[in-house]
Short mmCIF file of C-alpha atoms and ligand atoms in Angstrom, two decimals:
data_model
loop_
_atom_site.label_atom_id
_atom_site.label_comp_id
_atom_site.label_asym_id
_atom_site.label_seq_id
_atom_site.Cartn_x
_atom_site.Cartn_y
_atom_site.Cartn_z
CA MET B 167 -14.96 -76.21 -164.30
CA THR B 168 -17.68 -77.85 -165.27
CA THR B 169 -17.02 -77.22 -169.12
CA SER B 170 -20.77 -78.41 -170.35
CA ASN B 171 -21.94 -74.70 -169.42
CA LEU B 172 -20.06 -73.16 -171.24
CA PRO B 173 -21.30 -71.72 -174.68
CA GLY B 174 -20.74 -73.69 -177.48
CA GLY B 175 -19.74 -72.78 -181.07
CA ASP B 176 -16.34 -71.25 -180.94
CA HIS B 177 -15.86 -72.90 -177.41
CA ASP B 178 -14.92 -76.52 -178.37
CA GLU B 179 -11.79 -76.84 -176.68
CA ALA B 180 -12.80 -76.45 -173.49
CA ARG B 181 -16.32 -78.60 -173.94
CA GLU B 182 -13.73 -81.03 -174.44
CA GLY B 183 -11.90 -80.69 -171.17
CA GLY B 184 -8.94 -78.74 -173.25
CA SER B 185 -8.31 -75.39 -172.00
CA LEU B 186 -11.23 -73.17 -170.29
CA ARG B 187 -8.63 -70.53 -169.84
CA ALA B 188 -7.99 -70.42 -173.83
CA VAL B 189 -11.95 -69.37 -173.60
CA LEU B 190 -11.73 -66.78 -171.19
CA GLU B 191 -8.57 -65.67 -172.35
CA GLY B 192 -9.60 -65.55 -175.92
CA ALA B 193 -10.12 -62.58 -178.92
CA PRO B 194 -13.96 -63.09 -178.30
CA PHE B 195 -14.28 -63.26 -174.59
CA GLN B 196 -11.92 -60.10 -174.25
CA ALA B 197 -15.05 -58.24 -176.90
CA ASP B 198 -17.88 -59.88 -175.01
CA PRO B 199 -16.48 -61.15 -171.41
CA HIS B 200 -20.61 -60.68 -170.35
CA ALA B 201 -21.77 -63.44 -173.03
CA VAL B 202 -19.71 -66.24 -171.83
CA LEU B 203 -19.74 -65.23 -168.11
CA ARG B 204 -23.52 -64.89 -168.08
CA GLN B 205 -24.13 -68.20 -169.56
CA LEU B 206 -21.81 -69.47 -166.17
CA THR B 207 -23.93 -67.32 -164.32
CA ASP B 208 -26.89 -69.46 -165.59
CA SER B 209 -25.59 -72.28 -164.45
CA GLY B 210 -24.71 -72.25 -161.32
CA ALA B 211 -22.13 -69.81 -158.90
CA ALA B 212 -19.28 -71.40 -159.20
CA HIS B 213 -17.43 -73.25 -161.92
CA ARG B 214 -14.29 -76.00 -161.49
CA CYS B 215 -11.08 -75.72 -163.81
CA GLU B 216 -8.04 -78.17 -163.42
CA PRO B 217 -5.89 -76.14 -166.00
CA ASP B 218 -2.57 -78.44 -166.66
CA GLY B 219 0.31 -77.45 -164.53
CA ALA B 220 -1.39 -74.67 -161.93
CA PRO B 221 -3.25 -75.37 -158.84
CA PRO B 222 -7.43 -76.27 -159.92
CA GLN B 223 -9.56 -72.70 -160.02
CA LEU B 224 -12.96 -72.10 -158.71
CA LEU B 225 -14.28 -68.96 -161.39
CA VAL B 226 -17.19 -67.40 -159.01
CA THR B 227 -19.26 -65.54 -160.84
CA GLY B 228 -22.71 -65.48 -158.49
CA TYR B 229 -23.14 -62.32 -156.71
CA GLU B 230 -23.53 -63.30 -153.03
CA ALA B 231 -20.88 -66.15 -153.45
CA ALA B 232 -18.54 -63.39 -154.65
CA ARG B 233 -19.45 -61.36 -151.65
CA GLN B 234 -18.90 -64.63 -149.42
CA VAL B 235 -15.30 -65.33 -150.54
CA LEU B 236 -14.36 -62.48 -150.56
CA THR B 237 -14.83 -61.83 -147.06
CA ASP B 238 -14.14 -65.34 -145.66
CA PRO B 239 -11.62 -65.39 -143.29
CA ARG B 240 -11.27 -69.20 -144.90
CA VAL B 241 -9.62 -67.61 -147.88
CA SER B 242 -6.23 -65.81 -148.22
CA LYS B 243 -4.54 -64.08 -150.33
CA ARG B 244 -1.61 -66.53 -149.82
CA SER B 245 -0.53 -69.60 -151.57
CA GLU B 246 1.54 -70.95 -148.93
CA ARG B 247 -1.57 -70.76 -146.06
CA ALA B 248 -3.50 -73.00 -148.44
CA GLY B 249 -0.59 -75.69 -148.75
CA LEU B 250 0.70 -74.71 -152.02
CA GLU B 251 4.26 -73.05 -153.15
CA PRO B 252 4.22 -68.94 -152.74
CA GLY B 253 2.93 -66.87 -156.03
CA TRP B 254 0.78 -68.59 -158.46
CA LEU B 255 -1.08 -66.41 -159.55
CA MET B 256 -4.66 -66.17 -162.13
CA SER B 257 -2.34 -66.63 -165.12
CA GLY B 258 -1.42 -69.90 -164.17
CA VAL B 259 2.20 -68.55 -164.35
CA ARG B 260 4.30 -68.42 -160.54
CA ASP B 261 5.16 -65.39 -159.50
CA GLU B 262 9.10 -66.18 -158.10
CA VAL B 263 10.19 -62.45 -158.13
CA GLY B 264 7.65 -59.97 -157.62
CA VAL B 265 7.57 -57.50 -154.37
CA ASP B 266 4.51 -57.87 -151.26
CA TYR B 267 1.88 -55.41 -150.54
CA MET B 268 -0.92 -54.50 -149.25
CA LEU B 269 -3.11 -56.92 -151.84
CA THR B 270 -0.82 -59.81 -151.61
CA VAL B 271 -0.63 -60.14 -148.00
CA ASP B 272 -3.75 -60.58 -145.34
CA PRO B 273 -4.80 -59.36 -142.24
CA PRO B 274 -2.92 -57.93 -139.70
CA GLU B 275 0.04 -57.50 -142.26
CA HIS B 276 -2.37 -55.98 -144.63
CA THR B 277 -4.34 -53.95 -142.25
CA ARG B 278 -0.88 -52.04 -140.73
CA LEU B 279 0.08 -51.04 -144.47
CA ARG B 280 -3.52 -50.41 -145.63
CA LYS B 281 -3.63 -47.32 -142.00
CA LEU B 282 -0.25 -46.18 -143.43
CA VAL B 283 -1.44 -45.19 -146.54
CA ALA B 284 -5.60 -45.16 -146.33
CA ARG B 285 -5.45 -41.30 -144.79
CA ALA B 286 -3.78 -39.92 -148.75
CA PHE B 287 -7.27 -41.34 -149.91
CA THR B 288 -10.27 -39.72 -147.86
CA PRO B 289 -12.79 -38.23 -150.07
CA GLN B 290 -11.55 -34.96 -148.57
CA LYS B 291 -7.83 -35.37 -149.43
CA ILE B 292 -9.34 -36.19 -152.80
CA ASP B 293 -11.34 -33.39 -153.32
CA ALA B 294 -8.57 -31.23 -152.98
CA LEU B 295 -7.24 -32.45 -156.10
CA ARG B 296 -10.16 -31.37 -158.21
CA PRO B 297 -9.06 -28.38 -159.63
CA ARG B 298 -5.36 -29.58 -160.76
CA THR B 299 -7.49 -32.94 -162.62
CA LYS B 300 -9.62 -30.53 -164.14
CA GLU B 301 -6.56 -28.23 -165.76
CA ILE B 302 -5.22 -31.55 -167.03
CA ALA B 303 -8.57 -33.02 -168.28
CA SER B 304 -9.04 -29.66 -170.06
CA ARG B 305 -5.45 -29.91 -171.80
CA LEU B 306 -5.54 -32.87 -172.92
CA ALA B 307 -8.67 -32.65 -174.11
CA ASP B 308 -8.08 -29.65 -175.89
CA ASP B 309 -5.00 -31.45 -177.10
CA VAL B 310 -6.70 -34.27 -178.28
CA LEU B 311 -10.27 -32.94 -179.86
CA ALA B 312 -7.30 -30.96 -182.06
CA GLN B 313 -6.53 -34.46 -184.31
CA GLU B 314 -8.32 -35.02 -187.42
CA THR B 315 -9.28 -38.30 -186.36
CA PRO B 316 -8.72 -38.40 -182.36
CA GLU B 317 -7.52 -41.71 -180.85
CA LEU B 318 -9.25 -40.96 -177.59
CA VAL B 319 -7.40 -43.98 -175.15
CA ASP B 320 -3.78 -42.96 -175.23
CA GLY B 321 -4.90 -39.36 -176.44
CA PHE B 322 -7.27 -38.69 -173.04
CA ALA B 323 -8.65 -41.59 -171.07
CA SER B 324 -5.07 -42.98 -170.53
CA ARG B 325 -3.26 -39.66 -170.01
CA VAL B 326 -5.37 -38.26 -167.42
CA PRO B 327 -5.00 -40.80 -164.91
CA ILE B 328 -1.14 -40.87 -165.44
CA ALA B 329 -0.91 -37.98 -164.90
CA VAL B 330 -2.62 -37.79 -162.03
CA ILE B 331 -0.95 -40.49 -160.20
CA CYS B 332 2.72 -39.08 -161.09
CA GLU B 333 2.09 -35.68 -159.85
CA LEU B 334 -0.27 -37.23 -156.72
CA LEU B 335 3.10 -39.92 -156.03
CA GLY B 336 5.98 -37.65 -157.45
CA VAL B 337 6.99 -39.84 -159.74
CA PRO B 338 8.11 -37.62 -163.08
CA LEU B 339 5.78 -38.05 -165.54
CA GLY B 340 8.81 -38.33 -168.23
CA ASP B 341 9.29 -42.04 -167.25
CA TRP B 342 6.37 -43.05 -168.17
CA ASP B 343 6.70 -44.72 -171.53
CA ARG B 344 9.46 -47.02 -169.42
CA PHE B 345 6.92 -47.06 -166.66
CA ARG B 346 3.89 -48.65 -168.56
CA TRP B 347 5.72 -51.61 -170.50
CA ALA B 348 7.19 -52.49 -167.08
CA SER B 349 3.21 -52.50 -165.81
CA GLU B 350 1.95 -54.43 -168.56
CA GLN B 351 4.36 -57.19 -168.37
CA ILE B 352 3.40 -57.39 -164.17
CA VAL B 353 -0.16 -56.95 -164.48
CA SER B 354 -0.73 -59.48 -167.81
CA PRO B 355 1.85 -62.31 -167.60
CA VAL B 356 2.21 -64.30 -170.11
CA ALA B 357 4.68 -67.35 -169.60
CA GLY B 358 7.63 -66.74 -171.22
CA GLY B 359 7.22 -62.33 -171.18
CA ASP B 360 9.56 -59.83 -169.77
CA ARG B 361 8.10 -60.21 -165.93
CA GLU B 362 11.48 -60.26 -164.25
CA GLU B 363 13.16 -58.19 -165.99
CA ALA B 364 9.97 -55.82 -165.51
CA TYR B 365 10.23 -55.55 -162.07
CA VAL B 366 14.03 -55.45 -161.68
CA TRP B 367 14.15 -52.45 -163.69
CA MET B 368 10.83 -51.26 -161.56
CA SER B 369 12.02 -52.34 -158.52
CA GLY B 370 15.85 -50.72 -158.89
CA TYR B 371 13.37 -47.27 -160.47
CA LEU B 372 11.50 -46.74 -157.34
CA ALA B 373 14.19 -47.73 -154.90
CA GLU B 374 15.86 -44.66 -156.76
CA LEU B 375 13.44 -42.66 -156.49
CA ILE B 376 12.56 -43.32 -152.73
CA ALA B 377 16.21 -42.72 -152.05
CA GLY B 378 15.99 -39.35 -153.55
CA LYS B 379 12.50 -37.99 -151.86
CA ARG B 380 14.36 -39.27 -148.23
CA ALA B 381 17.28 -37.09 -149.55
CA ASP B 382 14.89 -34.37 -150.51
CA PRO B 383 11.55 -34.24 -149.75
CA GLY B 384 9.02 -32.76 -151.53
CA GLN B 385 4.80 -32.41 -150.98
CA ASP B 386 3.95 -35.72 -152.52
CA LEU B 387 2.57 -39.21 -151.56
CA LEU B 388 5.50 -40.76 -150.86
CA SER B 389 7.70 -38.45 -149.27
CA GLY B 390 4.82 -37.98 -146.90
CA LEU B 391 5.79 -41.42 -146.42
CA VAL B 392 9.76 -41.87 -146.40
CA THR B 393 9.25 -38.81 -143.84
CA ASP B 394 6.79 -40.76 -141.39
CA THR B 395 8.20 -40.82 -138.30
CA ALA B 396 5.76 -43.28 -136.70
CA ASP B 397 7.14 -46.60 -135.03
CA ASP B 398 4.62 -48.85 -137.88
CA ARG B 399 6.20 -46.63 -140.64
CA LEU B 400 7.01 -48.38 -143.58
CA THR B 401 10.60 -50.29 -144.54
CA ASP B 402 12.11 -49.44 -147.81
CA ALA B 403 11.66 -52.86 -149.34
CA GLU B 404 7.36 -52.02 -148.22
CA MET B 405 8.29 -48.34 -149.64
CA VAL B 406 9.32 -49.85 -152.86
CA GLY B 407 5.69 -52.63 -152.86
CA MET B 408 3.53 -49.67 -151.87
CA ALA B 409 4.68 -47.19 -154.87
CA PHE B 410 4.58 -50.22 -157.11
CA LEU B 411 1.04 -51.39 -155.84
CA LEU B 412 -0.71 -47.60 -156.57
CA LEU B 413 1.18 -46.68 -159.92
CA ILE B 414 -0.36 -50.00 -161.34
CA ALA B 415 -3.28 -50.13 -159.46
CA GLY B 416 -4.03 -46.78 -160.39
CA TYR B 417 -3.35 -45.83 -163.97
CA GLU B 418 -4.91 -48.52 -166.07
CA THR B 419 -8.26 -49.00 -163.96
CA THR B 420 -9.41 -45.89 -164.40
CA ALA B 421 -8.12 -45.26 -167.80
CA ASN B 422 -10.47 -48.30 -168.96
CA LEU B 423 -12.87 -46.99 -167.25
CA ILE B 424 -13.43 -43.62 -168.56
CA GLY B 425 -12.18 -45.52 -172.25
CA ALA B 426 -15.88 -47.74 -171.41
CA VAL B 427 -17.52 -44.38 -170.74
CA LEU B 428 -16.92 -42.78 -173.96
CA HIS B 429 -16.91 -46.05 -176.03
CA GLY B 430 -20.70 -45.73 -174.58
CA LEU B 431 -21.17 -41.68 -175.55
CA ALA B 432 -20.23 -42.81 -178.97
CA ARG B 433 -22.28 -45.77 -179.23
CA GLN B 434 -25.57 -43.66 -177.44
CA PRO B 435 -25.93 -40.16 -178.87
CA GLU B 436 -28.91 -39.35 -175.99
CA LEU B 437 -26.65 -40.16 -173.62
CA LEU B 438 -24.29 -37.60 -174.92
CA LYS B 439 -26.84 -35.04 -175.29
CA ALA B 440 -28.35 -35.82 -171.45
CA LEU B 441 -25.22 -35.09 -169.79
CA ARG B 442 -24.58 -32.06 -171.97
CA ALA B 443 -27.31 -31.03 -170.84
CA ASP B 444 -27.18 -31.87 -167.15
CA PRO B 445 -23.78 -32.51 -166.41
CA GLY B 446 -24.83 -33.41 -162.74
CA LEU B 447 -25.87 -36.98 -163.97
CA VAL B 448 -22.09 -37.72 -164.88
CA PRO B 449 -21.36 -39.27 -161.48
CA THR B 450 -24.40 -41.99 -161.88
CA VAL B 451 -23.54 -42.71 -165.80
CA VAL B 452 -20.45 -43.16 -164.19
CA GLU B 453 -21.11 -45.68 -161.25
CA GLU B 454 -23.25 -47.82 -163.82
CA PHE B 455 -20.45 -48.19 -166.07
CA LEU B 456 -18.38 -49.32 -163.54
CA ARG B 457 -21.15 -52.31 -163.00
CA LEU B 458 -22.36 -53.22 -166.56
CA ASP B 459 -18.89 -52.87 -168.15
CA GLY B 460 -16.16 -52.51 -164.61
CA PRO B 461 -12.69 -52.46 -165.79
CA VAL B 462 -11.70 -55.36 -162.97
CA LEU B 463 -13.10 -58.43 -164.59
CA THR B 464 -11.87 -60.69 -162.18
CA ALA B 465 -10.69 -59.76 -158.70
CA THR B 466 -6.84 -61.29 -157.72
CA GLU B 467 -6.36 -64.70 -156.84
CA ARG B 468 -7.16 -65.75 -153.43
CA PHE B 469 -6.70 -69.49 -151.95
CA ALA B 470 -8.84 -72.15 -149.84
CA THR B 471 -7.07 -72.70 -146.91
CA GLU B 472 -9.40 -75.70 -145.76
CA ASP B 473 -11.95 -77.58 -147.39
CA MET B 474 -15.26 -75.31 -147.81
CA GLN B 475 -19.30 -74.75 -150.17
CA VAL B 476 -19.13 -72.12 -151.95
CA GLY B 477 -22.53 -71.58 -153.74
CA ASP B 478 -23.04 -75.16 -154.23
CA VAL B 479 -19.65 -75.86 -155.15
CA PRO B 480 -17.29 -78.45 -152.74
CA VAL B 481 -13.82 -76.78 -152.55
CA ARG B 482 -10.62 -78.18 -151.42
CA ARG B 483 -8.20 -76.81 -149.90
CA GLY B 484 -5.80 -75.74 -151.95
CA ASP B 485 -7.60 -74.61 -154.87
CA MET B 486 -7.54 -70.85 -156.51
CA LEU B 487 -10.98 -68.87 -156.02
CA LEU B 488 -10.94 -66.21 -158.74
CA VAL B 489 -13.97 -64.06 -158.69
CA SER B 490 -15.78 -62.45 -161.34
CA LEU B 491 -16.19 -59.03 -160.42
CA ALA B 492 -17.73 -58.86 -164.62
CA ALA B 493 -20.32 -61.41 -163.73
CA ALA B 494 -21.46 -60.88 -159.94
CA ASN B 495 -22.04 -57.35 -161.43
CA ARG B 496 -24.83 -58.78 -164.01
CA ASP B 497 -26.35 -61.75 -162.04
CA PRO B 498 -29.79 -61.60 -162.81
CA ALA B 499 -30.40 -62.50 -159.10
CA ARG B 500 -28.97 -59.28 -157.89
CA PHE B 501 -29.86 -56.87 -160.34
CA GLU B 502 -32.77 -56.97 -162.31
CA GLU B 503 -32.19 -56.77 -166.43
CA PRO B 504 -28.42 -56.90 -165.31
CA ASP B 505 -28.24 -55.89 -168.85
CA SER B 506 -29.59 -52.88 -169.31
CA PHE B 507 -28.06 -49.19 -168.87
CA ARG B 508 -30.29 -47.74 -166.03
CA PRO B 509 -28.22 -45.30 -163.59
CA GLY B 510 -28.93 -44.77 -160.35
CA ARG B 511 -29.64 -48.14 -159.65
CA SER B 512 -25.84 -49.46 -159.56
CA ALA B 513 -25.71 -49.30 -155.47
CA GLY B 514 -24.06 -52.59 -153.98
CA HIS B 515 -21.84 -53.27 -157.70
CA VAL B 516 -18.62 -54.47 -156.19
CA ALA B 517 -16.78 -53.29 -159.00
CA PHE B 518 -13.73 -51.71 -156.82
CA GLY B 519 -14.17 -55.52 -154.92
CA TYR B 520 -15.57 -56.13 -151.22
CA GLY B 521 -14.18 -56.99 -147.91
CA VAL B 522 -10.88 -55.55 -146.51
CA HIS B 523 -9.30 -55.46 -150.04
CA TYR B 524 -11.54 -53.33 -151.38
CA CYS B 525 -10.16 -50.70 -153.26
CA LEU B 526 -8.72 -47.73 -152.08
CA GLY B 527 -8.73 -45.85 -154.71
CA ALA B 528 -12.07 -45.80 -155.33
CA PRO B 529 -12.97 -41.84 -154.47
CA LEU B 530 -10.12 -41.20 -156.54
CA ALA B 531 -11.03 -42.86 -159.57
CA ARG B 532 -14.30 -41.49 -159.34
CA MET B 533 -13.19 -38.24 -158.98
CA GLU B 534 -10.94 -38.66 -162.03
CA ALA B 535 -13.74 -39.71 -164.21
CA GLU B 536 -16.31 -37.20 -163.41
CA VAL B 537 -13.70 -35.04 -164.30
CA ALA B 538 -12.42 -36.37 -167.03
CA ILE B 539 -15.97 -37.04 -168.62
CA THR B 540 -17.68 -33.71 -167.56
CA THR B 541 -14.61 -31.78 -169.22
CA PHE B 542 -14.98 -33.96 -172.29
CA VAL B 543 -18.84 -33.89 -173.00
CA ARG B 544 -18.67 -29.80 -172.75
CA ARG B 545 -16.46 -29.76 -175.67
CA VAL B 546 -18.04 -32.51 -178.01
CA GLU B 547 -21.68 -32.42 -179.59
CA GLY B 548 -21.01 -34.90 -181.82
CA LEU B 549 -19.57 -38.08 -180.97
CA THR B 550 -18.90 -41.87 -183.84
CA LEU B 551 -16.33 -44.38 -183.79
CA ALA B 552 -13.90 -43.86 -186.49
CA VAL B 553 -13.44 -47.45 -187.25
CA ASP B 554 -15.91 -50.83 -187.08
CA GLU B 555 -17.43 -51.89 -183.81
CA ALA B 556 -15.96 -55.27 -184.56
CA ASP B 557 -12.37 -53.98 -185.61
CA LEU B 558 -11.57 -52.46 -181.74
CA GLU B 559 -9.16 -54.23 -179.69
CA TRP B 560 -9.68 -55.14 -175.91
CA SER B 561 -6.70 -56.02 -173.42
CA PRO B 562 -6.03 -59.46 -172.97
CA GLY B 563 -6.22 -61.63 -169.92
CA LEU B 564 -8.41 -62.74 -167.03
CA LEU B 565 -8.27 -59.66 -164.86
CA MET B 566 -8.85 -56.17 -166.29
CA HIS B 567 -11.12 -55.51 -169.34
CA GLY B 568 -10.58 -51.75 -171.50
CA VAL B 569 -10.58 -51.21 -174.75
CA ARG B 570 -7.11 -49.82 -175.98
CA ARG B 571 -7.65 -47.80 -178.96
CA LEU B 572 -11.15 -45.77 -179.31
CA PRO B 573 -10.48 -43.13 -182.66
CA VAL B 574 -13.56 -41.27 -183.33
CA SER B 575 -15.11 -38.09 -185.76
CA ALA B 576 -16.01 -35.74 -183.10
CA VAL B 577 -18.33 -32.66 -183.91
CA LEU B 578 -17.06 -29.62 -181.55
CA SER B 579 -19.28 -27.39 -179.28
CA GLY B 580 -19.47 -23.98 -181.50
CA HIS B 581 -20.37 -22.47 -177.69
CA PRO B 582 -17.68 -20.24 -176.16
CA ASN B 583 -18.46 -20.98 -172.76
CA ASP B 584 -17.59 -24.91 -173.33
CA ARG B 585 -13.87 -24.65 -172.91
C1 HEM W 40 -12.06 -47.13 -161.89
C2 HEM W 40 -10.84 -47.58 -161.12
C3 HEM W 40 -10.30 -48.60 -160.63
C4 HEM W 40 -11.27 -50.30 -160.11
C5 HEM W 40 -12.34 -50.24 -160.83
C6 HEM W 40 -10.57 -50.65 -159.36
C7 HEM W 40 -11.02 -52.14 -158.78
C8 HEM W 40 -10.33 -52.43 -157.85
C9 HEM W 40 -10.37 -53.43 -157.34
C10 HEM W 40 -11.51 -54.76 -157.61
C11 HEM W 40 -9.64 -53.61 -156.30
C12 HEM W 40 -9.83 -55.25 -155.08
C13 HEM W 40 -8.92 -56.11 -155.67
C14 HEM W 40 -9.12 -57.21 -155.27
O1 HEM W 40 -9.65 -57.46 -154.33
O2 HEM W 40 -8.60 -58.50 -155.67
C15 HEM W 40 -8.63 -52.88 -156.07
C16 HEM W 40 -8.10 -52.80 -155.10
C17 HEM W 40 -6.84 -51.90 -155.35
N1 HEM W 40 -6.95 -50.28 -155.20
FE1 HEM W 40 -8.25 -50.10 -156.95
N2 HEM W 40 -9.70 -49.85 -158.76
C18 HEM W 40 -9.21 -48.75 -159.45
C19 HEM W 40 -8.43 -47.32 -159.18
C20 HEM W 40 -7.72 -47.12 -158.44
C21 HEM W 40 -6.85 -46.04 -157.99
C22 HEM W 40 -6.93 -44.91 -158.74
C23 HEM W 40 -6.09 -46.40 -156.80
C24 HEM W 40 -5.26 -45.85 -156.53
C25 HEM W 40 -3.58 -45.56 -156.75
C26 HEM W 40 -6.32 -47.82 -156.57
C27 HEM W 40 -5.42 -49.04 -155.55
C28 HEM W 40 -6.01 -49.47 -155.47
C29 HEM W 40 -5.68 -50.21 -154.16
C30 HEM W 40 -4.42 -49.54 -153.47
C31 HEM W 40 -5.72 -51.54 -153.81
C32 HEM W 40 -5.43 -52.75 -153.08
C33 HEM W 40 -6.46 -52.53 -151.22
C34 HEM W 40 -5.92 -53.21 -150.68
O3 HEM W 40 -5.31 -54.25 -151.17
O4 HEM W 40 -6.71 -53.50 -149.07
N3 HEM W 40 -7.48 -47.72 -157.37
N4 HEM W 40 -8.92 -51.65 -156.68
#
């Protein structure tokens, strides 16, 4: 990365060509990634960085360049197709134990895997989950708001997607805490972490769960996959990969989105008021939060299989391409005054990615966020943070962005119909 592009002050280390990664993963970046990303976008659509011990990386921040990379057939999910060892990750860690799934493979393997599960995620199928999601969100909202100082991430924003994804897939909710630990090790890997142990536990757990469903299938999605009789149905190993992906892709992302909107409501009392007066506004508000404060900062790693050009930056075969969805969604060349909150103008955002790997769960995530926020605002007339904004903690890493805890003071609605 052209280190001279980086903001000054705290970022001396990167300007000296040391560790740009340290800047992109440090606490100031996590709290406000957009400030750092904006300076990069202003100086070009793509930025080179040469981390020690890992392939060179290109961070793509421009909107058009992001869409180019996400659809370019010369760009692969497989590092070995770019002449590297298999399994390089954006964290600079090499994954020697991981399982493959649709987000780690290219067409035509990808096309087959996606087709087998896509029928469970059609808008009609997702709409059928709405009443049950409402029940779950109502119960959780009542429970969390009964606390003296409600903590909205653990008590609500995370719990809604966890409960929904467990029901959808047929995973016992009681196993969730262990699951969450494993998912965190895998999604935000750090050198020396428990990644291998997490994989071993998770693969074993899912293989057992799937064997149980084969013996005694239920109505859930995983049972549907194991009882599928199509010729191109999933093998047992692919089934573990699929369950794994759906569980980890389906909870932290949506939890971060719900958390971002709740955080926004605590900072903008007029927004809470507007949504209470007209809950029909919730979908467009959620969409603008996806653009402005989307849960996935950076698309998963990709690799150049040939020399090419991104923006005006030359790319060499073997370079790792990291697309900053957060930067693209605030590119002033695409969105006028990109930092301002203007519900209704978010069409074309790339918070769910772009191209063949476009988020399969987008209709589910949107439905869950809409139901969760609608349920919440009906119950709450006033919302303020119970800690200083500066004391909020943010999830680490370059992949995800989300607030980890959101303690609030809430004024509950006195109206009896608001339950
Ligand atoms: C607000 C919530 C969500 C956001 C922002 C989000 C974002 C994304 C993004 C950006 C990608 C593409 C990554 C890349 O190209 O590297 C993706 C892929 C994917 N997401 Fe989501 N996601 C969310 C919720 C969900 C949910 C609820 C599910 C379902 C369980 C899900 C399942 C998937 C799957 C299966 C893929 C891989 C698709 C493929 O490779 O074809 N996501 N998501």
